[in-house]
Short mmCIF file of C-alpha atoms in Angstrom, two decimals:
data_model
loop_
_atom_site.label_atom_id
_atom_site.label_comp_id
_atom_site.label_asym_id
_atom_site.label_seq_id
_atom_site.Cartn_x
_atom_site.Cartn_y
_atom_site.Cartn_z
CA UNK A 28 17.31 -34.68 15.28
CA UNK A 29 20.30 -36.52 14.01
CA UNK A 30 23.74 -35.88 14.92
CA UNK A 31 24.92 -35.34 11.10
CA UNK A 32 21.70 -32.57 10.46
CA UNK A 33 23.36 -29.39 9.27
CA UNK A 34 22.18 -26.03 10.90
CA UNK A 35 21.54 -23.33 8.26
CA UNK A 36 24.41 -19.97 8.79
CA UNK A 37 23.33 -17.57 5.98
CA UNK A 38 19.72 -17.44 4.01
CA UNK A 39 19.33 -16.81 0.45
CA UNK A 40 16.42 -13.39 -0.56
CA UNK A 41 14.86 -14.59 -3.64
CA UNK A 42 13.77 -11.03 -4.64
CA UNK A 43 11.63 -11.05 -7.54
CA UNK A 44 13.62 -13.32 -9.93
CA UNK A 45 13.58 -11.48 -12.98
CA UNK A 46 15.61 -10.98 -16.08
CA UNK A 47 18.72 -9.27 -15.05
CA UNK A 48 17.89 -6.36 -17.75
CA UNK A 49 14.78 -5.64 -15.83
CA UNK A 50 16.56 -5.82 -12.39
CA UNK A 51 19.18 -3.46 -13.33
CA UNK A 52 16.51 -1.07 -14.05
CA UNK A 53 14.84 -1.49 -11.04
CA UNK A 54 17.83 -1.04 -9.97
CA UNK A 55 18.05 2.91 -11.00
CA UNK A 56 14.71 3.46 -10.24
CA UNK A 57 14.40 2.38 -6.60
CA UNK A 58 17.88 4.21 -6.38
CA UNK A 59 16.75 7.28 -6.76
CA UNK A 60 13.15 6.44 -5.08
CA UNK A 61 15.36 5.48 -1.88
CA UNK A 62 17.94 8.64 -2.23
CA UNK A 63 14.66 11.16 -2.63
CA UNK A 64 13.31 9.62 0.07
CA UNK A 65 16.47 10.56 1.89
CA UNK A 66 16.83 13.80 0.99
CA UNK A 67 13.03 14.51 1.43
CA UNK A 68 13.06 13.41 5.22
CA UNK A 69 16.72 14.87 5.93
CA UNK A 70 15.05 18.08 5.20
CA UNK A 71 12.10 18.35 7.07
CA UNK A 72 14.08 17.12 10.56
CA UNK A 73 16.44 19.60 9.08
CA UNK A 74 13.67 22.65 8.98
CA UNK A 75 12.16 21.48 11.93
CA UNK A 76 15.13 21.29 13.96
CA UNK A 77 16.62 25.04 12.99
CA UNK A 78 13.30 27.00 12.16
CA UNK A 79 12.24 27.84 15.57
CA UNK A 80 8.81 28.51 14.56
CA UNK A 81 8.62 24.41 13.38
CA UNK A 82 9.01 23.90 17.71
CA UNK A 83 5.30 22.88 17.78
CA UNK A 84 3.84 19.40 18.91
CA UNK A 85 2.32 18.99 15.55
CA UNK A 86 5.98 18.89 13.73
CA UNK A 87 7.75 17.36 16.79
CA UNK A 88 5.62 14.11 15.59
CA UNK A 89 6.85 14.66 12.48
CA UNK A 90 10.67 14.71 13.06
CA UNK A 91 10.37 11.28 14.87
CA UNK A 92 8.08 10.46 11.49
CA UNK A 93 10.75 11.20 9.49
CA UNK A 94 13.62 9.46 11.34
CA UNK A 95 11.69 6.67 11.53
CA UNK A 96 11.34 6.78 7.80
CA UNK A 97 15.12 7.05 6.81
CA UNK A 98 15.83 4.27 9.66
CA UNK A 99 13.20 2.57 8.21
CA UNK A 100 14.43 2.73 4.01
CA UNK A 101 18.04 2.21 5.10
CA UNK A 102 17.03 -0.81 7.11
CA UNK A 103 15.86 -2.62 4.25
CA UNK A 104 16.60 -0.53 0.75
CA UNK A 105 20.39 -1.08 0.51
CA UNK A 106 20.55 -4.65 0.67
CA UNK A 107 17.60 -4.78 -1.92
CA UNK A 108 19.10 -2.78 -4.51
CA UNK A 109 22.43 -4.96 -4.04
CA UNK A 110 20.68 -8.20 -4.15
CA UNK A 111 19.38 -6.59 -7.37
CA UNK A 112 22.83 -6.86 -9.22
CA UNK A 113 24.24 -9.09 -7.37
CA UNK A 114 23.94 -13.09 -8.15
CA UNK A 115 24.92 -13.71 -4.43
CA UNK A 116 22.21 -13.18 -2.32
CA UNK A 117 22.92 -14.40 0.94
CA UNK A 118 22.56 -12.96 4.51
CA UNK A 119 23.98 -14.27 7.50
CA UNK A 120 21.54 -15.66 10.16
CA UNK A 121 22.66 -13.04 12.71
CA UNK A 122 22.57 -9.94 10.09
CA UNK A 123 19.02 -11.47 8.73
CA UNK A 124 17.48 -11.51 12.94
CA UNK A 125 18.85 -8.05 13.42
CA UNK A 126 17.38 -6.80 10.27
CA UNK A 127 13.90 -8.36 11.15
CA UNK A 128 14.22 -6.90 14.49
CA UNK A 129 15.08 -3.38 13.03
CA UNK A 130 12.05 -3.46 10.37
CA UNK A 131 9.75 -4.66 13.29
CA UNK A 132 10.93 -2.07 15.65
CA UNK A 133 10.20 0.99 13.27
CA UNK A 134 7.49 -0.26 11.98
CA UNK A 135 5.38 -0.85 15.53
CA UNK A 136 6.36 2.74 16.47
CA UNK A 137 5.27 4.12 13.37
CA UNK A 138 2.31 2.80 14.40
CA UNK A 139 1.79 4.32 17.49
CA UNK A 140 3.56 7.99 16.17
CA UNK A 141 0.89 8.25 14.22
CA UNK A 142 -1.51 8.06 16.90
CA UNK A 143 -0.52 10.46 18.58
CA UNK A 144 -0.35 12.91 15.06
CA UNK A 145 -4.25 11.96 15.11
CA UNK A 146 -4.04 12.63 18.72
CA UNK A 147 -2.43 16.16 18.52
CA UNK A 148 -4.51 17.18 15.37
CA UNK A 149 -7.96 15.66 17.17
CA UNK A 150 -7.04 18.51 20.50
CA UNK A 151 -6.24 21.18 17.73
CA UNK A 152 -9.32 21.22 15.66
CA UNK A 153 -11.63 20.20 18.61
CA UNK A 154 -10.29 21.63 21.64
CA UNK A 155 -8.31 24.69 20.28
CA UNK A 156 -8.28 26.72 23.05
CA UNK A 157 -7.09 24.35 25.14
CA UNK A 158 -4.34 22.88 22.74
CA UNK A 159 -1.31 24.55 24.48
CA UNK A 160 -2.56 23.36 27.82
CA UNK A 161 -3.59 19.87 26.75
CA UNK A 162 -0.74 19.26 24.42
CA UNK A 163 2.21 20.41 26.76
CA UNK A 164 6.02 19.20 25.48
CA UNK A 165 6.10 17.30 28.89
CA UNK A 166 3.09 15.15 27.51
CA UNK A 167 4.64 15.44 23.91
CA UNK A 168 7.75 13.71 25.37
CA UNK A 169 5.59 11.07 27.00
CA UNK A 170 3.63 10.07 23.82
CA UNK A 171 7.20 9.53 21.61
CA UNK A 172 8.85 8.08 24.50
CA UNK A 173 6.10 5.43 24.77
CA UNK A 174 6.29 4.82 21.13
CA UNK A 175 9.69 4.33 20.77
CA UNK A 176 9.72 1.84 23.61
CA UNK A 177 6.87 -0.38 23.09
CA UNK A 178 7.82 -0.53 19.45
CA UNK A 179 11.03 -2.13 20.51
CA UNK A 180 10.17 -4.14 23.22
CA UNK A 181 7.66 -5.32 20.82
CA UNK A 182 10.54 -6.14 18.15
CA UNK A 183 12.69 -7.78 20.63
CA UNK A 184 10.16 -10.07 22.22
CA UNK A 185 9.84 -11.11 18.18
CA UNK A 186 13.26 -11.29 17.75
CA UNK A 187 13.88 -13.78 20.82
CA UNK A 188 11.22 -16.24 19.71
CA UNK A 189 13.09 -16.33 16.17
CA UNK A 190 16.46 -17.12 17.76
CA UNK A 191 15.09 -20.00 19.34
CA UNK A 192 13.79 -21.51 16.56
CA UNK A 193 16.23 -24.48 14.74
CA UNK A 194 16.65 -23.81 11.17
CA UNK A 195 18.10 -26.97 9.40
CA UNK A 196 16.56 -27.27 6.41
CA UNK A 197 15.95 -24.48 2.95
CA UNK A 198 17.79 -21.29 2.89
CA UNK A 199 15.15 -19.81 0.63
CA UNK A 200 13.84 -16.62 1.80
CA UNK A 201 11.11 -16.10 -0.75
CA UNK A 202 11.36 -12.04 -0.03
CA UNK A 203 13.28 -9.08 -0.31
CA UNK A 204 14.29 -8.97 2.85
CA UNK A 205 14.46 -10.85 6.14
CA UNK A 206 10.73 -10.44 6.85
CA UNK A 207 9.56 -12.44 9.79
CA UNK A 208 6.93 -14.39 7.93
CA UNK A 209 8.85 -15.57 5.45
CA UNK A 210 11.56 -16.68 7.73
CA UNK A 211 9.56 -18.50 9.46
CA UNK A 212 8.45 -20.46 7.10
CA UNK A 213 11.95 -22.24 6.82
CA UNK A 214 12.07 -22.70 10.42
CA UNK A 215 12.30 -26.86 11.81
CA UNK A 216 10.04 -26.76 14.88
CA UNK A 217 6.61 -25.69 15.38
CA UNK A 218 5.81 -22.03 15.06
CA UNK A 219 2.72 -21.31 16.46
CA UNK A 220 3.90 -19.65 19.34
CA UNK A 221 5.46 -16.73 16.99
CA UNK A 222 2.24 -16.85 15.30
CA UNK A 223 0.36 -16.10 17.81
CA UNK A 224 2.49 -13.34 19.44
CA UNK A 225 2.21 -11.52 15.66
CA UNK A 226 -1.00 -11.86 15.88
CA UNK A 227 -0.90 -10.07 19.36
CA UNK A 228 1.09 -7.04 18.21
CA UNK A 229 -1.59 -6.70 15.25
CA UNK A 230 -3.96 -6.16 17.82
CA UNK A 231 -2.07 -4.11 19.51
CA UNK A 232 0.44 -1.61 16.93
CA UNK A 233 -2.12 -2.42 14.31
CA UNK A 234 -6.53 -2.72 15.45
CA UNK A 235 -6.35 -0.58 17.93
CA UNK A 236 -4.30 2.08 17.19
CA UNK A 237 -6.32 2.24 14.07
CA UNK A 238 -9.88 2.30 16.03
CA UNK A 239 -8.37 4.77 18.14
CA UNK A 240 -7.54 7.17 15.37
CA UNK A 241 -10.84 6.67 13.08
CA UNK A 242 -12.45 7.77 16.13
CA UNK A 243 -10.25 11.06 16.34
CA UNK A 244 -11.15 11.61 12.76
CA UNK A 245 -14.53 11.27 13.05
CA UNK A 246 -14.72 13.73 15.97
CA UNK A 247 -12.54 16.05 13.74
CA UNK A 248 -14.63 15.50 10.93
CA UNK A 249 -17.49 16.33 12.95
CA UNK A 250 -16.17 19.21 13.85
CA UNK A 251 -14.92 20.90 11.05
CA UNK A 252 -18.24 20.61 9.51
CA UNK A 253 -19.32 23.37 12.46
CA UNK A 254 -16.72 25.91 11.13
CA UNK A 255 -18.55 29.18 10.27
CA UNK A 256 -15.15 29.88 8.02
CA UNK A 257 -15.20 28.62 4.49
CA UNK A 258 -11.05 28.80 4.72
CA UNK A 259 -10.86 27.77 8.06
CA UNK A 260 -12.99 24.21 7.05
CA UNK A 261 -10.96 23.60 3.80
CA UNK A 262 -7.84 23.97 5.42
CA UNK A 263 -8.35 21.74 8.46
CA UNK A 264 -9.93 19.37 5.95
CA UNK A 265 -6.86 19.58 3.79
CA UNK A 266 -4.67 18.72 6.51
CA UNK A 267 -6.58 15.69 7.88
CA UNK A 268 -7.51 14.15 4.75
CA UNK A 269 -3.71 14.12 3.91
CA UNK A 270 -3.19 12.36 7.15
CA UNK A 271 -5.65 9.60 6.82
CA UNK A 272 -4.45 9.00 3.06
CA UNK A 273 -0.98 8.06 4.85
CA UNK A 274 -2.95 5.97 7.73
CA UNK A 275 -5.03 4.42 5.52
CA UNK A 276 -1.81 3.35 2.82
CA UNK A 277 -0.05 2.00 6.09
CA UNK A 278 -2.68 0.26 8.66
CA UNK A 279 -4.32 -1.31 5.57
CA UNK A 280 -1.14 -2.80 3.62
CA UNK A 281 -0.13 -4.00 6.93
CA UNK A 282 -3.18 -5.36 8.00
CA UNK A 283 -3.43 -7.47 4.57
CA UNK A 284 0.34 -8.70 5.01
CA UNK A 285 -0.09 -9.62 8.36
CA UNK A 286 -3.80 -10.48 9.76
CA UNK A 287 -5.43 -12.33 6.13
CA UNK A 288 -4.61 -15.96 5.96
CA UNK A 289 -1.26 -16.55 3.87
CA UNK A 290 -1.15 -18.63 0.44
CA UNK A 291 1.12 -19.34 -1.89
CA UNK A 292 -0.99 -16.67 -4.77
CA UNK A 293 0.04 -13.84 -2.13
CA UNK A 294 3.46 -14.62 -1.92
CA UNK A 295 4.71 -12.13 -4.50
CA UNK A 296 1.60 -9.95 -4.13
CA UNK A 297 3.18 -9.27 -0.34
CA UNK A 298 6.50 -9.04 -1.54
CA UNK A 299 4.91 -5.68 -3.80
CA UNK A 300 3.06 -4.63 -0.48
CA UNK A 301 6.36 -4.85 1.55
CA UNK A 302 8.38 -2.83 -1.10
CA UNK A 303 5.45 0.02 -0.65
CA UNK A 304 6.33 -0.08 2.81
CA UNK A 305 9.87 0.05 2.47
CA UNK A 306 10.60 2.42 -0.55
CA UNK A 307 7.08 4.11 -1.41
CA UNK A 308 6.03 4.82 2.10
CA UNK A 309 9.37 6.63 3.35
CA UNK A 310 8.98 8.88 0.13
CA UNK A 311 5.47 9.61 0.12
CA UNK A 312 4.90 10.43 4.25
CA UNK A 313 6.77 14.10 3.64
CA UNK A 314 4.92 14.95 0.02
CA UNK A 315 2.01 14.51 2.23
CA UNK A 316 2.69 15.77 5.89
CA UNK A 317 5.15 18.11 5.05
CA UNK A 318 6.47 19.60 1.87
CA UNK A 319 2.59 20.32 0.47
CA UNK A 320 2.19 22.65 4.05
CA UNK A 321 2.49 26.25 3.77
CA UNK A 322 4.50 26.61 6.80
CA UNK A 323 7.26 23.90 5.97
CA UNK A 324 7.20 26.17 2.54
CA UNK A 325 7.58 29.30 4.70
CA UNK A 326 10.80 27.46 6.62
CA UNK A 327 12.22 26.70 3.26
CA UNK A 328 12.26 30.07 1.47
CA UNK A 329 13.30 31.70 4.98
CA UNK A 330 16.32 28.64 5.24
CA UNK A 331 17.02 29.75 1.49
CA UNK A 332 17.62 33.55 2.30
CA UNK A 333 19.21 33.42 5.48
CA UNK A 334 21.81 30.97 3.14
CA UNK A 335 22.06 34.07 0.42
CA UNK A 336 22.59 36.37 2.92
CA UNK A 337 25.56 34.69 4.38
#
């Protein structure tokens, strides 16, 4: 390239470009989507941390769940909701990599976390007397160690290939955030080698994770339809229909942002799917795991009179 090209130092998110009336509003309303979503997770990890009776595998998975969550909505949220009355939208290159990298890296372990929820619930409703054997915290510790670290490794082998991209020419992130598809699209070189690796990790974080767990729900399935007890069935129904509403929101919005062929028609369509991810998602995860189970309701009340008491 030519010695006088200019190297881009900050990006531009477009956001939605609406009338500033109707971006003030969304505004409020993602506000207190984002701060409910905060208070909603910051309560289960806090009941699951001091309720001693919470100390099971199933709600170990769903402490990491939830930290993943707030990591996940403070990753991206803020910045969206300033953008959102703010005419300056810029990021700085660095800031934008490191918030890709973050989104990427919570995402991909999401992933996996919730395989091995649909892991834990597949050796409690089909192997039950072996659950305590099977399911020990040694092999607890394994599963969300893994998770963490290929999630991450995943994100940073993403994040590398972005930093050695050259980005000379628009600043236009057509997005709400940094999200590595739309970034790439302003890069100056060829970007099939990113490409590709993305469409790696989908195989990886995304296909088979998914296969994995419709075939622990189909065993579990299969299963509960042998339970002689009428309460016994609906209740381990209840529970893992919850849990594949939840999969099925967040394998299938990713798979449609990331693994069908992009156009310019899906541009703000995927901008909607990413905001599900990063506001709706982070709310909706404890209505559904969590605050809807009778023994999360049980920690409550119990949290709630110990706190009169005092």
């Amino acid at each position: 390239m030519g010695s006088n090209q200019s190297w881009v130092t900050e990006f531009i998110l477009v956001g939605f470009q609406l009338r500033a009336e109707m971006e003030v509003l969304l505004f409020w309303i993602f506000s207190l989507f984002y701060i409910f979503s905060l208070l909603a997770n910051g309560m289960i990890l806090g009941l699951i941390c001091l309720d001693s009776r919470l100390h099971t595998p199933m709600y170990f998975f769903l402490s990491h769940l939830a930290i993943i969550d707030i990591s996940y909505a403070s990753n991206n949220v803020p910045k969206m909701l300033a953008n959102l009355v703010n005419q300056k939208r810029t990021i700085s290159f660095v800031p934008c990599v490191m918030q890709t990298f973050l989104y990427l890296g919570f995402a991909a372990t999401e992933c996996l976390i919730l395989v091995a929820m649909s892991y834990d619930r597949f050796v409690a409703i089909c192997h039950p007397l072996q659950y305590t054997v099977i399911m020990s915290w040694r092999l607890c510790l394994v599963l969300a160690v893994t998770s963490w670290s290929c999630g991450f490794i995943l994100a940073l082998v993403h994040a590398i290939l972005l930093l050695r991209l050259p980005f000379c020419g628009p600043r236009e992130v057509n997005h709400l955030f940094c999200e590595i598809l739309s970034v790439l699209k302003l890069a100056c070189a060829d970007t099939w080698i990113n490409q590709l690796v993305i469409l790696a990790a989908c195989m990886f974080v995304l296909v088979g994770p998914l296969c994995l767990m419709l075939i622990s729900y189909m065993c579990i399935l299969w299963a509960i339809l042998k339970i002689q007890s009428g309460e016994g069935r609906r209740k381990a129904f209840s529970t893992c229909s919850s849990h594949l509403c939840v999969v099925g929101l967040f394998f299938g919005i990713a798979m449609v942002v990331y693994m069908v062929p992009d156009s310019k028609q899906r541009e703000e369509q995927e901008k909607i799917l990413s905001l599900f991810h990063s506001l709706f998602n982070p709310m909706l995860n404890p209505l559904i795991y969590s605050l809807r189970n009778a023994q999360v309701k049980a920690a409550f009340n119990r949290a709630l009179q110990k706190k009169r008491a005092i």
